[in-house]
Short mmCIF file of C-alpha atoms and ligand atoms in Angstrom, two decimals:
data_model
loop_
_atom_site.label_atom_id
_atom_site.label_comp_id
_atom_site.label_asym_id
_atom_site.label_seq_id
_atom_site.Cartn_x
_atom_site.Cartn_y
_atom_site.Cartn_z
CA MET A 8 145.13 79.69 53.12
CA THR A 9 143.08 80.21 55.85
CA THR A 10 144.94 81.54 58.77
CA TRP A 11 143.41 80.76 63.02
CA THR A 12 143.49 85.00 63.40
CA ASP A 13 140.86 84.94 59.94
CA LEU A 14 138.18 82.55 61.41
CA GLN A 15 138.65 84.14 64.85
CA ASP A 16 137.86 87.70 62.83
CA HIS A 17 135.18 86.34 60.96
CA ALA A 18 133.89 84.65 63.80
CA ALA A 19 134.14 87.27 66.44
CA LYS A 20 132.26 89.77 63.88
CA VAL A 21 128.78 86.79 63.86
CA LYS A 22 128.77 85.48 66.02
CA SER A 23 126.62 87.15 68.02
CA ARG A 24 123.94 88.07 65.00
CA ARG A 25 120.86 86.18 65.36
CA ILE A 26 121.21 82.97 63.72
CA SER A 27 117.46 83.75 62.62
CA GLU A 28 118.02 86.18 60.25
CA LEU A 29 120.12 84.15 57.81
CA PHE A 30 116.74 82.12 56.82
CA GLU A 31 115.10 85.40 55.35
CA LYS A 32 117.68 84.46 52.46
CA ASP A 33 114.92 81.45 50.62
CA ASN A 34 117.50 78.29 49.96
CA ARG A 35 119.31 77.75 53.36
CA ALA A 36 118.49 75.56 54.94
CA ALA A 37 119.07 74.07 52.06
CA GLU A 38 122.02 75.53 51.11
CA PHE A 39 123.74 74.29 55.31
CA THR A 40 122.37 70.51 54.53
CA ALA A 41 124.67 67.99 52.84
CA GLU A 42 123.49 64.38 52.11
CA SER A 43 125.00 60.77 51.52
CA GLY A 44 123.75 57.05 51.33
CA GLN A 45 120.55 57.18 54.23
CA PHE A 46 122.65 60.96 55.79
CA LEU A 47 120.71 63.72 56.22
CA PHE A 48 123.21 66.88 57.81
CA ASP A 49 121.38 70.17 58.36
CA TYR A 50 123.70 72.45 59.98
CA SER A 51 121.60 75.31 59.05
CA LYS A 52 121.18 76.27 62.52
CA THR A 53 124.70 77.67 63.17
CA ASN A 54 126.52 81.03 62.07
CA ILE A 55 128.47 79.38 60.16
CA ASP A 56 127.71 81.59 56.83
CA GLU A 57 129.65 81.30 52.97
CA THR A 58 131.88 83.13 54.57
CA ALA A 59 132.34 81.02 57.96
CA ARG A 60 132.56 77.98 55.23
CA ASP A 61 134.84 79.11 53.05
CA LEU A 62 137.85 80.14 55.45
CA LEU A 63 136.93 76.46 57.44
CA ILE A 64 137.71 74.85 53.94
CA GLY A 65 140.64 76.83 53.37
CA LEU A 66 141.65 76.06 56.97
CA ALA A 67 141.46 71.82 55.98
CA GLU A 68 142.70 72.64 53.30
CA GLY A 69 146.38 74.30 54.35
CA ALA A 70 146.21 71.34 56.89
CA GLY A 71 146.81 68.58 54.51
CA VAL A 72 143.81 66.73 55.43
CA ALA A 73 142.95 64.80 51.94
CA ALA A 74 147.37 63.78 51.88
CA LYS A 75 146.70 62.90 55.51
CA ARG A 76 142.87 60.94 54.96
CA GLU A 77 144.91 59.11 52.16
CA ALA A 78 147.62 58.22 54.29
CA MET A 79 145.58 56.58 57.25
CA PHE A 80 143.28 54.25 54.18
CA SER A 81 146.77 53.54 52.54
CA GLY A 82 148.42 52.61 55.92
CA ALA A 83 151.45 54.97 56.65
CA LYS A 84 152.73 55.32 60.58
CA ILE A 85 150.44 58.33 61.10
CA ASN A 86 150.76 57.84 64.67
CA GLU A 87 154.12 59.29 64.88
CA THR A 88 154.29 59.17 68.48
CA GLU A 89 153.91 55.57 69.12
CA GLY A 90 155.20 54.41 65.53
CA ARG A 91 151.78 52.78 64.29
CA ALA A 92 150.10 52.96 61.45
CA VAL A 93 146.36 53.82 61.80
CA LEU A 94 143.46 51.64 59.91
CA HIS A 95 140.23 50.30 61.82
CA THR A 96 139.30 51.05 58.97
CA ALA A 97 140.52 47.80 56.98
CA LEU A 98 138.63 45.67 59.23
CA ARG A 99 135.80 47.10 57.38
CA ASN A 100 136.78 46.98 54.20
CA LEU A 101 137.66 43.35 53.89
CA ASN A 102 138.28 42.94 50.31
CA GLY A 103 140.63 45.25 50.40
CA SER A 104 144.17 45.20 50.22
CA VAL A 105 146.87 47.11 52.23
CA ILE A 106 150.24 47.18 52.72
CA VAL A 107 152.22 48.04 55.99
CA ASP A 108 156.12 47.38 56.79
CA GLY A 109 156.01 45.37 52.93
CA GLU A 110 153.15 43.03 54.24
CA ASP A 111 149.54 43.37 52.95
CA VAL A 112 147.89 43.08 56.35
CA MET A 113 143.81 41.79 54.71
CA PRO A 114 144.52 38.52 54.29
CA GLU A 115 144.80 38.62 58.13
CA VAL A 116 142.23 40.09 59.01
CA ARG A 117 140.04 38.23 57.13
CA ALA A 118 141.16 34.65 58.40
CA THR A 119 140.45 36.16 62.28
CA HIS A 120 136.91 37.63 60.94
CA ALA A 121 136.06 34.19 59.48
CA ARG A 122 137.56 32.46 62.95
CA MET A 123 134.63 34.91 64.45
CA ALA A 124 131.64 34.30 62.08
CA GLU A 125 132.37 30.44 62.90
CA PHE A 126 132.69 31.00 66.58
CA ALA A 127 130.05 32.56 66.93
CA GLN A 128 127.85 30.72 64.77
CA ALA A 129 129.12 27.82 66.72
CA VAL A 130 127.84 29.65 70.56
CA ARG A 131 124.35 30.48 68.73
CA ALA A 132 123.68 27.55 67.36
CA GLY A 133 124.84 25.64 70.48
CA ARG A 134 127.66 23.68 68.76
CA TYR A 135 130.01 25.84 71.43
CA THR A 136 128.14 24.73 74.78
CA GLY A 137 129.50 25.15 77.98
CA GLN A 138 129.73 22.92 81.07
CA GLY A 139 125.52 23.19 81.53
CA GLY A 140 125.08 22.84 77.69
CA ARG A 141 124.06 25.74 75.52
CA ILE A 142 125.94 29.36 76.41
CA THR A 143 122.83 31.76 77.75
CA ASP A 144 125.27 34.35 78.40
CA VAL A 145 128.30 36.45 77.59
CA VAL A 146 130.49 38.72 79.75
CA ASN A 147 132.59 41.00 77.63
CA ILE A 148 135.02 42.08 80.62
CA GLY A 149 137.29 45.17 79.00
CA ILE A 150 137.30 49.21 79.47
CA GLY A 151 137.99 52.06 77.76
CA GLY A 152 137.55 51.40 73.35
CA SER A 153 137.79 47.65 75.07
CA ASP A 154 133.49 47.99 76.32
CA LEU A 155 132.66 51.09 74.66
CA GLY A 156 132.09 50.77 71.61
CA PRO A 157 130.51 46.97 71.56
CA ALA A 158 128.15 48.28 74.48
CA MET A 159 126.90 50.99 73.33
CA ALA A 160 126.74 49.56 69.56
CA THR A 161 124.95 45.62 71.16
CA LEU A 162 121.69 48.45 72.90
CA ALA A 163 121.64 49.68 69.49
CA LEU A 164 120.77 46.98 67.76
CA ALA A 165 118.53 45.18 70.32
CA PRO A 166 115.75 44.97 67.66
CA TYR A 167 118.64 42.16 66.43
CA HIS A 168 119.65 40.61 68.84
CA ASP A 169 118.27 36.61 68.73
CA GLY A 170 121.77 34.83 69.57
CA PRO A 171 122.68 35.15 73.80
CA ARG A 172 122.01 37.90 76.11
CA CYS A 173 124.96 39.66 76.67
CA HIS A 174 126.36 42.19 79.89
CA PHE A 175 129.69 44.08 80.08
CA VAL A 176 131.43 44.28 83.04
CA SER A 177 134.26 47.43 82.78
CA ASN A 178 134.82 49.17 86.73
CA VAL A 179 137.30 48.09 88.64
CA ASP A 180 134.82 48.46 91.02
CA GLY A 181 133.50 45.33 92.68
CA ALA A 182 130.29 45.88 92.60
CA HIS A 183 129.83 46.07 88.80
CA VAL A 184 131.31 42.44 88.44
CA HIS A 185 129.43 41.11 91.46
CA ASP A 186 126.40 42.74 90.08
CA VAL A 187 126.52 41.30 86.31
CA LEU A 188 127.54 38.08 87.52
CA LYS A 189 125.58 37.16 90.42
CA GLY A 190 122.04 36.28 88.53
CA LEU A 191 124.38 34.07 85.86
CA ASP A 192 124.64 30.49 85.68
CA PRO A 193 128.21 29.96 85.23
CA ALA A 194 127.72 26.35 83.82
CA THR A 195 126.22 28.19 80.90
CA THR A 196 127.80 31.37 80.85
CA LEU A 197 130.43 32.53 78.51
CA VAL A 198 133.44 35.10 79.41
CA ILE A 199 135.20 37.34 76.93
CA VAL A 200 138.17 39.47 78.25
CA ALA A 201 138.79 42.29 76.39
CA SER A 202 142.05 44.33 76.16
CA LYS A 203 144.18 44.88 73.15
CA THR A 204 147.34 44.83 75.60
CA PHE A 205 145.69 42.22 77.42
CA THR A 206 147.41 43.77 81.09
CA THR A 207 145.11 46.68 81.90
CA ILE A 208 145.19 46.52 85.30
CA GLU A 209 140.73 46.55 85.99
CA THR A 210 140.30 44.49 82.99
CA MET A 211 142.55 42.08 84.20
CA THR A 212 142.09 42.53 88.34
CA ASN A 213 137.79 41.38 86.53
CA ALA A 214 138.98 38.27 84.56
CA ALA A 215 140.41 36.93 87.46
CA THR A 216 137.63 37.07 89.77
CA ALA A 217 135.23 35.91 86.70
CA LYS A 218 137.67 32.90 86.36
CA ALA A 219 137.88 32.22 90.59
CA TRP A 220 133.88 32.52 89.84
CA MET A 221 133.44 29.76 87.32
CA ALA A 222 136.04 27.75 88.38
CA ALA A 223 133.71 27.55 91.81
CA GLU A 224 131.12 25.54 89.73
CA VAL A 225 132.50 24.47 86.76
CA ALA A 226 135.50 21.89 85.67
CA ASP A 227 137.45 23.25 82.99
CA PRO A 228 137.10 27.25 84.11
CA GLY A 229 139.15 28.50 80.89
CA ALA A 230 137.00 26.24 78.14
CA GLN A 231 134.56 29.27 78.72
CA PHE A 232 137.01 31.71 78.44
CA ALA A 233 137.95 34.12 74.81
CA ALA A 234 140.24 36.77 74.90
CA LEU A 235 140.17 39.65 72.45
CA SER A 236 143.68 40.92 72.50
CA THR A 237 147.12 41.51 70.15
CA ALA A 238 148.89 39.88 73.01
CA ALA A 239 148.71 36.57 72.70
CA ASP A 240 151.37 35.31 74.84
CA LEU A 241 149.72 36.15 77.61
CA THR A 242 145.92 35.43 76.37
CA ALA A 243 147.83 31.99 76.81
CA ALA A 244 149.28 32.19 80.23
CA PHE A 245 146.01 33.32 81.08
CA GLY A 246 144.79 29.69 80.23
CA ILE A 247 142.90 30.15 76.96
CA ASP A 248 142.99 28.02 73.81
CA ALA A 249 145.23 29.62 70.96
CA SER A 250 141.54 28.26 68.95
CA ARG A 251 139.10 31.11 71.35
CA VAL A 252 141.38 34.05 70.79
CA PHE A 253 140.84 36.38 68.68
CA GLY A 254 144.01 38.88 68.01
CA PHE A 255 144.40 41.72 65.90
CA ALA A 256 147.34 43.96 65.07
CA ASP A 257 148.73 46.89 66.81
CA TRP A 258 146.92 49.53 64.07
CA VAL A 259 144.34 49.05 65.61
CA GLY A 260 143.58 51.49 68.22
CA GLY A 261 141.79 50.73 71.46
CA ARG A 262 138.83 53.86 71.23
CA TYR A 263 138.29 52.10 67.20
CA SER A 264 138.54 48.62 67.72
CA MET A 265 134.82 47.44 67.83
CA TRP A 266 135.21 47.04 64.08
CA GLY A 267 137.29 43.42 64.81
CA PRO A 268 137.75 40.86 67.38
CA ILE A 269 136.38 43.49 70.44
CA GLY A 270 133.21 43.40 68.41
CA LEU A 271 132.68 39.21 69.24
CA SER A 272 130.06 39.77 71.75
CA LEU A 273 127.59 42.49 69.22
CA MET A 274 128.35 39.42 66.87
CA LEU A 275 127.39 36.78 69.11
CA ALA A 276 124.62 38.68 69.96
CA VAL A 277 123.43 40.04 66.50
CA GLY A 278 124.58 37.15 64.30
CA PRO A 279 127.58 37.49 61.52
CA GLU A 280 124.99 39.02 58.81
CA ASP A 281 124.13 42.13 60.71
CA PHE A 282 127.26 42.44 61.77
CA ASP A 283 128.22 41.88 58.61
CA ALA A 284 125.93 45.12 57.84
CA MET A 285 127.40 47.33 60.44
CA LEU A 286 130.66 46.19 58.24
CA ALA A 287 128.87 48.03 55.11
CA GLY A 288 127.79 50.43 56.59
CA ALA A 289 130.65 51.71 58.06
CA ALA A 290 132.35 51.66 54.50
CA ALA A 291 130.28 53.10 52.63
CA MET A 292 130.97 56.16 54.96
CA ASP A 293 134.51 55.55 54.61
CA ALA A 294 133.45 55.46 50.84
CA HIS A 295 132.17 58.67 51.13
CA PHE A 296 134.79 61.10 53.23
CA ARG A 297 137.42 59.33 50.74
CA GLU A 298 135.12 60.52 47.60
CA ALA A 299 132.89 63.74 48.72
CA PRO A 300 134.42 67.02 47.70
CA PHE A 301 135.02 69.30 51.71
CA ALA A 302 132.02 71.03 51.29
CA GLU A 303 129.39 67.75 50.12
CA ASN A 304 131.62 66.21 53.25
CA LEU A 305 129.64 64.77 56.55
CA PRO A 306 132.28 63.69 58.47
CA VAL A 307 134.35 66.64 57.26
CA LEU A 308 131.69 69.56 57.66
CA LEU A 309 131.03 67.74 60.81
CA ALA A 310 134.38 69.05 61.84
CA LEU A 311 134.31 72.53 60.42
CA VAL A 312 130.90 72.82 62.39
CA GLY A 313 133.27 71.87 65.66
CA ILE A 314 135.87 73.57 64.69
CA TRP A 315 133.37 76.76 64.20
CA HIS A 316 132.31 76.47 67.33
CA ASN A 317 135.29 75.53 69.63
CA GLN A 318 137.93 77.01 68.35
CA GLY A 319 136.33 79.81 65.87
CA CYS A 320 133.37 80.66 68.72
CA GLY A 321 135.27 79.67 71.84
CA ARG A 322 132.46 77.22 73.00
CA ALA A 323 134.17 74.61 75.58
CA THR A 324 131.70 71.80 74.32
CA ARG A 325 129.08 70.02 72.72
CA ALA A 326 126.35 68.62 73.71
CA VAL A 327 125.49 64.88 71.66
CA LEU A 328 121.41 64.19 72.28
CA PRO A 329 120.20 60.99 70.24
CA TYR A 330 117.13 61.49 69.65
CA ASP A 331 117.16 57.43 69.84
CA GLN A 332 116.96 55.73 73.45
CA ARG A 333 119.06 52.63 71.94
CA LEU A 334 122.00 55.63 71.21
CA ALA A 335 122.53 56.17 74.87
CA ARG A 336 126.00 55.19 75.35
CA LEU A 337 126.81 57.89 71.91
CA PRO A 338 127.25 60.38 74.28
CA ALA A 339 129.60 57.67 76.07
CA TYR A 340 131.49 56.65 73.36
CA LEU A 341 131.64 59.81 71.63
CA GLN A 342 133.44 61.15 75.27
CA GLN A 343 136.54 58.61 74.25
CA LEU A 344 136.63 58.63 70.86
CA GLU A 345 136.80 62.57 70.92
CA MET A 346 138.71 63.78 74.22
CA GLU A 347 140.52 60.67 74.01
CA SER A 348 141.83 61.31 70.74
CA ASN A 349 141.80 65.78 70.57
CA GLY A 350 142.61 66.17 74.30
CA LYS A 351 146.05 67.43 73.72
CA ARG A 352 148.01 69.91 74.21
CA VAL A 353 150.95 69.45 72.01
CA SER A 354 151.45 69.17 68.31
CA MET A 355 152.18 66.47 66.37
CA ASP A 356 156.07 68.60 67.08
CA GLY A 357 155.78 68.82 70.39
CA ALA A 358 154.50 72.69 70.50
CA ASP A 359 152.54 74.20 72.23
CA LEU A 360 148.66 74.35 70.57
CA VAL A 361 148.10 78.07 69.54
CA VAL A 362 144.64 77.27 69.69
CA ASP A 363 142.13 75.15 72.39
CA SER A 364 141.93 71.43 72.03
CA GLY A 365 139.41 69.60 71.14
CA PRO A 366 135.66 70.52 73.01
CA VAL A 367 134.38 68.78 76.47
CA VAL A 368 131.76 66.17 74.73
CA TRP A 369 128.63 65.42 76.69
CA GLY A 370 125.10 64.50 76.22
CA GLU A 371 121.48 61.87 77.01
CA PRO A 372 119.11 60.84 75.16
CA GLY A 373 116.50 63.00 74.75
CA THR A 374 113.44 63.58 75.55
CA ASN A 375 115.50 62.66 79.03
CA GLY A 376 118.10 65.35 78.47
CA GLN A 377 115.18 67.92 78.57
CA HIS A 378 114.18 67.59 81.24
CA ALA A 379 117.80 68.00 83.43
CA PHE A 380 119.82 70.37 81.51
CA TYR A 381 118.28 71.71 78.54
CA GLN A 382 117.52 74.58 80.80
CA LEU A 383 121.02 75.67 81.34
CA ILE A 384 120.91 75.00 77.39
CA HIS A 385 118.38 77.05 76.52
CA GLN A 386 118.87 80.58 79.51
CA GLY A 387 122.47 79.95 81.05
CA THR A 388 124.93 81.85 80.20
CA ARG A 389 127.79 79.75 78.39
CA ILE A 390 126.45 78.84 74.81
CA VAL A 391 126.15 74.57 74.36
CA PRO A 392 126.08 73.83 70.18
CA CYS A 393 123.91 71.05 70.40
CA GLU A 394 124.05 68.37 67.89
CA PHE A 395 121.40 66.10 67.30
CA LEU A 396 120.29 62.60 65.86
CA VAL A 397 116.92 61.50 65.04
CA ALA A 398 115.60 58.32 63.13
CA ALA A 399 112.46 58.81 60.62
CA GLU A 400 111.13 55.74 62.05
CA GLY A 401 111.61 52.98 65.18
CA HIS A 402 111.58 50.16 65.75
CA GLU A 403 107.76 49.35 67.02
CA PRO A 404 105.11 49.60 64.59
CA ASP A 405 101.97 49.63 67.24
CA LEU A 406 104.40 52.37 68.85
CA ALA A 407 105.03 54.93 65.81
CA HIS A 408 102.63 57.82 67.28
CA GLN A 409 105.44 57.63 70.32
CA HIS A 410 108.44 57.35 67.84
CA LEU A 411 106.76 61.17 66.09
CA LEU A 412 106.62 62.56 69.91
CA LEU A 413 109.81 62.43 69.94
CA ILE A 414 110.16 63.52 66.38
CA ALA A 415 108.12 66.35 67.48
CA ASN A 416 110.40 67.26 70.87
CA CYS A 417 113.85 67.15 68.48
CA LEU A 418 112.69 69.23 65.78
CA ALA A 419 110.90 71.62 68.64
CA GLN A 420 114.74 71.60 70.91
CA SER A 421 116.23 73.03 68.21
CA GLU A 422 113.47 75.61 66.42
CA ALA A 423 113.59 76.70 70.37
CA LEU A 424 116.48 76.55 70.52
CA MET A 425 117.37 79.09 67.28
CA ARG A 426 114.00 81.08 67.83
CA GLY A 427 114.25 82.00 71.91
CA ARG A 428 111.25 84.51 73.14
CA SER A 429 111.47 87.82 73.39
CA LEU A 430 111.02 90.38 76.42
CA GLU A 431 108.25 92.08 74.41
CA GLU A 432 106.95 88.06 73.75
CA ALA A 433 107.29 87.05 77.37
CA THR A 434 105.37 89.97 78.78
CA ALA A 435 102.68 89.43 76.16
CA ILE A 436 102.22 86.07 77.26
CA MET A 437 102.21 87.08 80.88
CA ALA A 438 100.27 90.70 80.51
CA LYS A 439 96.94 87.61 79.28
CA LYS A 440 98.00 85.99 82.91
CA GLY A 441 96.79 89.41 84.25
CA LEU A 442 100.38 90.38 85.57
CA THR A 443 100.79 94.11 85.32
CA GLY A 444 104.12 96.58 86.53
CA ALA A 445 106.78 96.05 87.69
CA GLU A 446 105.78 92.21 88.94
CA LEU A 447 105.23 92.28 84.86
CA GLU A 448 108.28 92.88 84.38
CA ARG A 449 110.22 91.26 85.96
CA GLN A 450 108.05 87.94 85.58
CA ALA A 451 108.46 88.49 81.80
CA ARG A 452 112.77 88.46 82.19
CA HIS A 453 112.59 85.33 83.98
CA ARG A 454 110.86 83.86 81.07
CA VAL A 455 113.12 85.32 78.25
CA PHE A 456 115.07 82.83 75.88
CA PRO A 457 117.36 84.46 74.58
CA GLY A 458 117.97 82.21 71.61
CA SER A 459 120.43 81.84 68.29
CA ARG A 460 121.80 79.38 69.95
CA PRO A 461 123.59 76.66 67.29
CA SER A 462 122.87 73.30 66.72
CA THR A 463 122.86 70.36 63.69
CA THR A 464 120.33 67.62 62.49
CA LEU A 465 121.47 64.20 61.95
CA LEU A 466 118.20 62.25 60.18
CA TYR A 467 118.09 58.94 58.89
CA PRO A 468 115.76 56.81 57.87
CA LYS A 469 115.96 53.54 60.87
CA LEU A 470 118.54 52.76 63.73
CA THR A 471 119.09 49.64 60.64
CA PRO A 472 123.26 47.96 61.37
CA GLU A 473 123.77 49.87 57.78
CA VAL A 474 123.57 53.05 59.55
CA PHE A 475 124.04 52.36 63.01
CA GLY A 476 127.91 51.96 61.40
CA GLY A 477 127.58 55.42 59.21
CA ILE A 478 126.70 56.93 62.37
CA VAL A 479 129.90 55.99 64.14
CA ALA A 480 132.46 55.68 60.75
CA LEU A 481 131.69 59.39 60.25
CA TYR A 482 132.53 60.63 63.74
CA GLU A 483 135.33 58.90 63.90
CA HIS A 484 136.42 60.88 60.29
CA ARG A 485 135.43 63.71 61.94
CA VAL A 486 137.38 63.37 65.11
CA PHE A 487 140.04 62.46 62.30
CA VAL A 488 139.25 65.83 60.16
CA GLU A 489 139.61 68.05 63.92
CA GLY A 490 142.92 66.27 64.45
CA VAL A 491 144.48 67.12 61.47
CA ILE A 492 143.19 70.91 61.47
CA LEU A 493 144.58 71.54 65.12
CA GLY A 494 147.84 69.89 64.34
CA ILE A 495 147.78 66.99 66.41
CA ASN A 496 148.16 63.44 66.75
CA SER A 497 144.56 61.98 67.13
CA PHE A 498 145.84 58.04 68.41
CA ASP A 499 148.17 57.94 70.95
CA GLN A 500 146.39 58.13 74.65
CA TRP A 501 149.85 60.00 77.10
CA GLY A 502 147.67 61.17 79.08
CA VAL A 503 145.79 58.17 80.97
CA GLU A 504 149.03 57.06 81.49
CA LEU A 505 150.20 59.29 85.29
CA GLY A 506 147.04 58.59 86.66
CA LYS A 507 147.73 54.89 86.42
CA GLU A 508 151.28 54.59 87.69
CA LEU A 509 150.23 57.02 91.11
CA ALA A 510 146.82 54.17 90.99
CA LEU A 511 150.05 51.27 91.17
CA ALA A 512 152.04 53.18 93.57
CA LEU A 513 149.57 53.94 96.27
CA ALA A 514 148.37 50.54 96.75
CA PRO A 515 150.84 49.51 99.16
CA VAL A 516 150.30 53.41 101.06
CA LEU A 517 146.46 52.46 101.58
CA ASP A 518 147.19 49.26 102.32
CA GLY A 519 150.13 49.90 104.86
CA ARG A 520 152.93 48.90 103.85
CA SER A 521 153.70 52.05 103.02
CA GLU A 522 153.73 56.02 104.97
CA GLY A 523 153.60 57.30 101.42
CA ALA A 524 156.88 59.36 101.97
CA GLY A 525 156.95 62.25 99.11
CA LYS A 526 153.31 61.63 98.47
CA ASP A 527 151.72 65.51 99.05
CA GLY A 528 149.84 66.01 102.72
CA SER A 529 146.09 65.83 100.58
CA THR A 530 146.98 62.39 99.61
CA ARG A 531 148.64 61.02 102.97
CA ALA A 532 145.64 62.83 104.94
CA LEU A 533 143.15 60.90 102.71
CA ALA A 534 144.91 57.90 102.66
CA ALA A 535 145.44 57.69 106.24
CA ARG A 536 141.96 58.68 107.28
CA ILE A 537 140.85 55.64 104.20
CA ARG A 538 142.87 52.72 106.56
CA ALA A 539 141.81 54.50 109.59
CA LEU A 540 137.80 53.95 108.69
CA ARG A 541 139.27 50.76 106.98
CA GLY A 542 139.67 49.36 110.32
CA MET A 543 144.10 49.06 109.99
O1 F6P B 607 142.73 54.88 78.59
C1 F6P B 607 143.21 54.60 77.90
C2 F6P B 607 144.09 52.70 76.87
O2 F6P B 607 144.61 52.41 76.38
C3 F6P B 607 142.35 52.68 76.07
O3 F6P B 607 142.51 53.81 75.16
C4 F6P B 607 142.42 52.22 75.63
O4 F6P B 607 140.98 51.52 75.01
C5 F6P B 607 141.78 51.36 77.09
O5 F6P B 607 142.52 51.94 78.27
C6 F6P B 607 141.77 49.87 77.13
O6 F6P B 607 142.84 48.81 77.12
P1 F6P B 607 143.28 47.92 76.44
O7 F6P B 607 142.47 47.31 74.97
O8 F6P B 607 144.68 47.61 76.39
O9 F6P B 607 142.91 47.30 77.72
#
């Protein structure tokens, strides 16, 4: 069984060697690439060698990834701190049967999916209307998992839109809801309140604002609201008829929820058929994750590469760089998926972690990022493992030449990161420009790229609903495997609670009802200055 020390000792030995030297062995590219369905995952441009891969697989085996994976798929309560099963995979495998607390949960999942499809068809066909006729716009009000998934997916599948326009409001900043509603006609707008708990302060505040906006023009505003939630009593109290409430069980985590009712806005935009194609793509990734041996298993490999770079080599962040404009929201989505899931300092039994928790995840689509932060990735002192995603083809046949340029940039970046440019090469370039002596040396040093900076590439034919579903499921399972190896509970999020509690307690300090006794000096001084600036 591999120990953390085994992995870290090997990483210490090899992490500074030149990755390009590994390619002196002929078939490195093939040996460090894995394929499944429409995906090819190339992790050859990293410092992972056979020994590292064996150690990493040993770590996954020792952590019981296979048994925990089966426990998850079969409905065991693996979210131990909340006493819940983790079954988002059931939302995309509609023909299955999964028993939780002695009952098959699938008939209800299927019934809700059918109701969603029926409602989506009715809206799209103009059978369900607003006071002013056919629904032209849908506003999804939600935050975190009740926003990021559907917002990302709606942008990702833009070429498939043939339904109403979809808009997303998440921030409690009144500017967000104001700016979204400003251009819309309440009489032809459907508002979806998406909240698993139906208590989240941001969402409920924005929902109340939207209801007042609707009520100014529409006689029965509740009739143009739908709710996506586990809390049927609260949706009824808000005034939304049960026929437009789409419920789900507590075993769907917020950040894993876009596959069910929380995906309603996407279903309205693209229609049930394309929505189901996305589910099918995710289900295909689920099947691969469940069946493929670790050395060929894409989610497992993605996780092992992550563990290698973070806990093995000490790289604290990773950049997700989609060369796919329609995946612009993927990095933000992954920030919640990865950091809310694996940003934990204690293991399942409450003991301190002996290694670092999950990494800081960030990114932007290429090529935009190239003109912003790639400077640091190429020449900064910290090493940032990069994860590139790219499609062989775009959706715009007339712009195929632009797509080729996009791909060329993607491949060029991973090549440049690995290869770098030596002082010798930089000196030759600057000498050709006529520089000599000390100035030549100084200028050349600025033009050196250290290289040997790791990256992976996920290649797929085209961003179809199936492929998109597969990408998201791939990352979900990657996070799961990393969490199991770290020994943590990836499915709770206690770390978001304290700030929520303190925000509620601060409201009376900000509006002057309380002086803030017990608050620290900084918080009291800031609150006092804010009251003064607001003329209170
Ligand atoms: O930020 C905490 C969190 O609970 C997330 O996990 C969740 O996605 C988000 O808030 C929204 O919660 P809800 O869907 O219950 O409004």
